[in-house]
XYZ file of C-alpha atoms in Angstrom:
126
model
C 142.811 66.469 85.477
C 140.230 68.333 83.432
C 138.881 71.666 84.374
C 135.470 72.621 83.204
C 134.574 76.196 82.647
C 131.117 77.447 83.279
C 129.697 79.161 80.229
C 128.642 82.772 80.656
C 124.865 82.975 80.681
C 123.103 86.296 81.021
C 119.470 87.211 81.382
C 118.665 89.147 78.204
C 114.917 89.762 77.996
C 111.388 88.577 78.563
C 109.357 88.398 75.365
C 105.590 88.786 75.214
C 103.376 87.299 72.517
C 101.007 89.842 70.976
C 99.205 90.807 67.777
C 100.974 94.191 67.365
C 104.639 94.222 68.497
C 105.249 97.859 67.518
C 102.159 99.085 69.354
C 102.916 97.161 72.526
C 106.548 98.286 72.368
C 105.401 101.930 72.211
C 103.353 101.413 75.376
C 106.197 99.823 77.385
C 108.833 102.134 75.907
C 106.913 105.165 77.125
C 106.102 103.513 80.437
C 109.673 102.476 81.270
C 111.721 104.989 79.301
C 113.201 102.212 77.143
C 114.222 102.668 73.548
C 114.056 100.282 70.619
C 117.234 98.205 70.376
C 116.078 95.996 67.497
C 112.925 95.839 65.379
C 111.384 93.910 62.507
C 107.747 93.724 61.440
C 107.287 90.733 63.754
C 109.557 91.493 66.718
C 110.658 94.496 68.768
C 113.260 94.495 71.551
C 113.273 97.395 74.010
C 115.849 98.254 76.624
C 119.010 100.124 77.350
C 122.436 98.933 76.266
C 123.877 96.345 78.622
C 120.702 95.692 80.651
C 117.901 93.138 80.275
C 115.055 94.254 78.064
C 111.542 93.453 76.950
C 110.680 91.801 73.675
C 107.391 91.666 71.786
C 106.717 89.059 69.129
C 103.818 88.794 66.691
C 101.599 85.729 67.034
C 99.033 85.356 64.256
C 96.259 83.901 66.409
C 97.132 85.786 69.584
C 94.507 85.499 72.301
C 94.942 87.834 75.261
C 94.837 86.475 78.794
C 91.416 86.534 80.452
C 92.733 87.273 83.941
C 91.412 86.574 86.511
C 89.299 84.030 84.583
C 91.551 80.982 84.030
C 89.985 80.248 80.598
C 93.027 81.840 78.903
C 95.712 82.008 81.614
C 97.833 85.062 82.281
C 100.859 83.171 80.886
C 103.358 85.444 82.682
C 103.440 88.905 84.163
C 105.942 91.478 85.333
C 106.112 93.449 88.562
C 106.982 97.144 88.392
C 108.134 99.114 91.426
C 106.580 102.551 91.949
C 106.788 105.228 94.633
C 103.075 106.098 94.682
C 100.389 103.638 93.556
C 97.739 106.233 92.695
C 100.086 108.477 90.688
C 101.626 105.536 88.817
C 98.226 103.977 88.100
C 96.908 107.261 86.689
C 99.929 107.665 84.366
C 99.840 104.051 83.181
C 96.115 104.257 82.413
C 96.793 107.444 80.407
C 99.311 105.456 78.343
C 96.656 102.902 77.373
C 96.544 100.280 80.114
C 93.252 99.195 81.637
C 92.378 98.232 85.197
C 90.397 95.048 85.719
C 87.674 95.080 88.332
C 89.217 92.250 90.380
C 92.095 93.573 92.524
C 93.461 90.983 94.993
C 95.750 93.318 96.959
C 94.857 96.882 96.045
C 96.429 98.459 99.142
C 99.830 96.844 98.400
C 99.767 96.464 94.627
C 97.529 96.998 91.613
C 96.957 94.702 88.686
C 96.728 96.444 85.320
C 96.426 95.111 81.777
C 98.685 96.308 78.983
C 97.118 97.181 75.598
C 97.471 93.533 74.467
C 95.756 92.241 77.628
C 98.805 90.993 79.563
C 98.400 91.522 83.307
C 101.203 93.292 85.131
C 101.495 94.598 88.661
C 102.635 97.878 90.122
C 103.752 97.867 93.751
C 105.455 100.004 96.345
C 107.064 96.844 97.749
C 109.782 96.723 95.063
């Protein structure tokens, strides 16, 4: 009788393509209170020891998403839980995010764009 062991697999990070990994890492580091765990000229990993993090990798011909226009899809996005939408939106815009005109659920969540153009949502539902 053979017993198989299940290998340990852990969620480590989500990595975003961008033109400027250090710049985008500064934005998310300030936003989430994460610190740099690893960095090269082409990649930065943010997080806290022992928890999943966010990575940013340089892509030479990076083209930002054109959300909500599907011409250059949003690729992926993250959801961030907040206590107050207006207060969180104000702070995130101060850090360098932008707010697109189209907002599909503004009373429940807001869509913002990070400095590299990736959409992300803030919500009081999480």
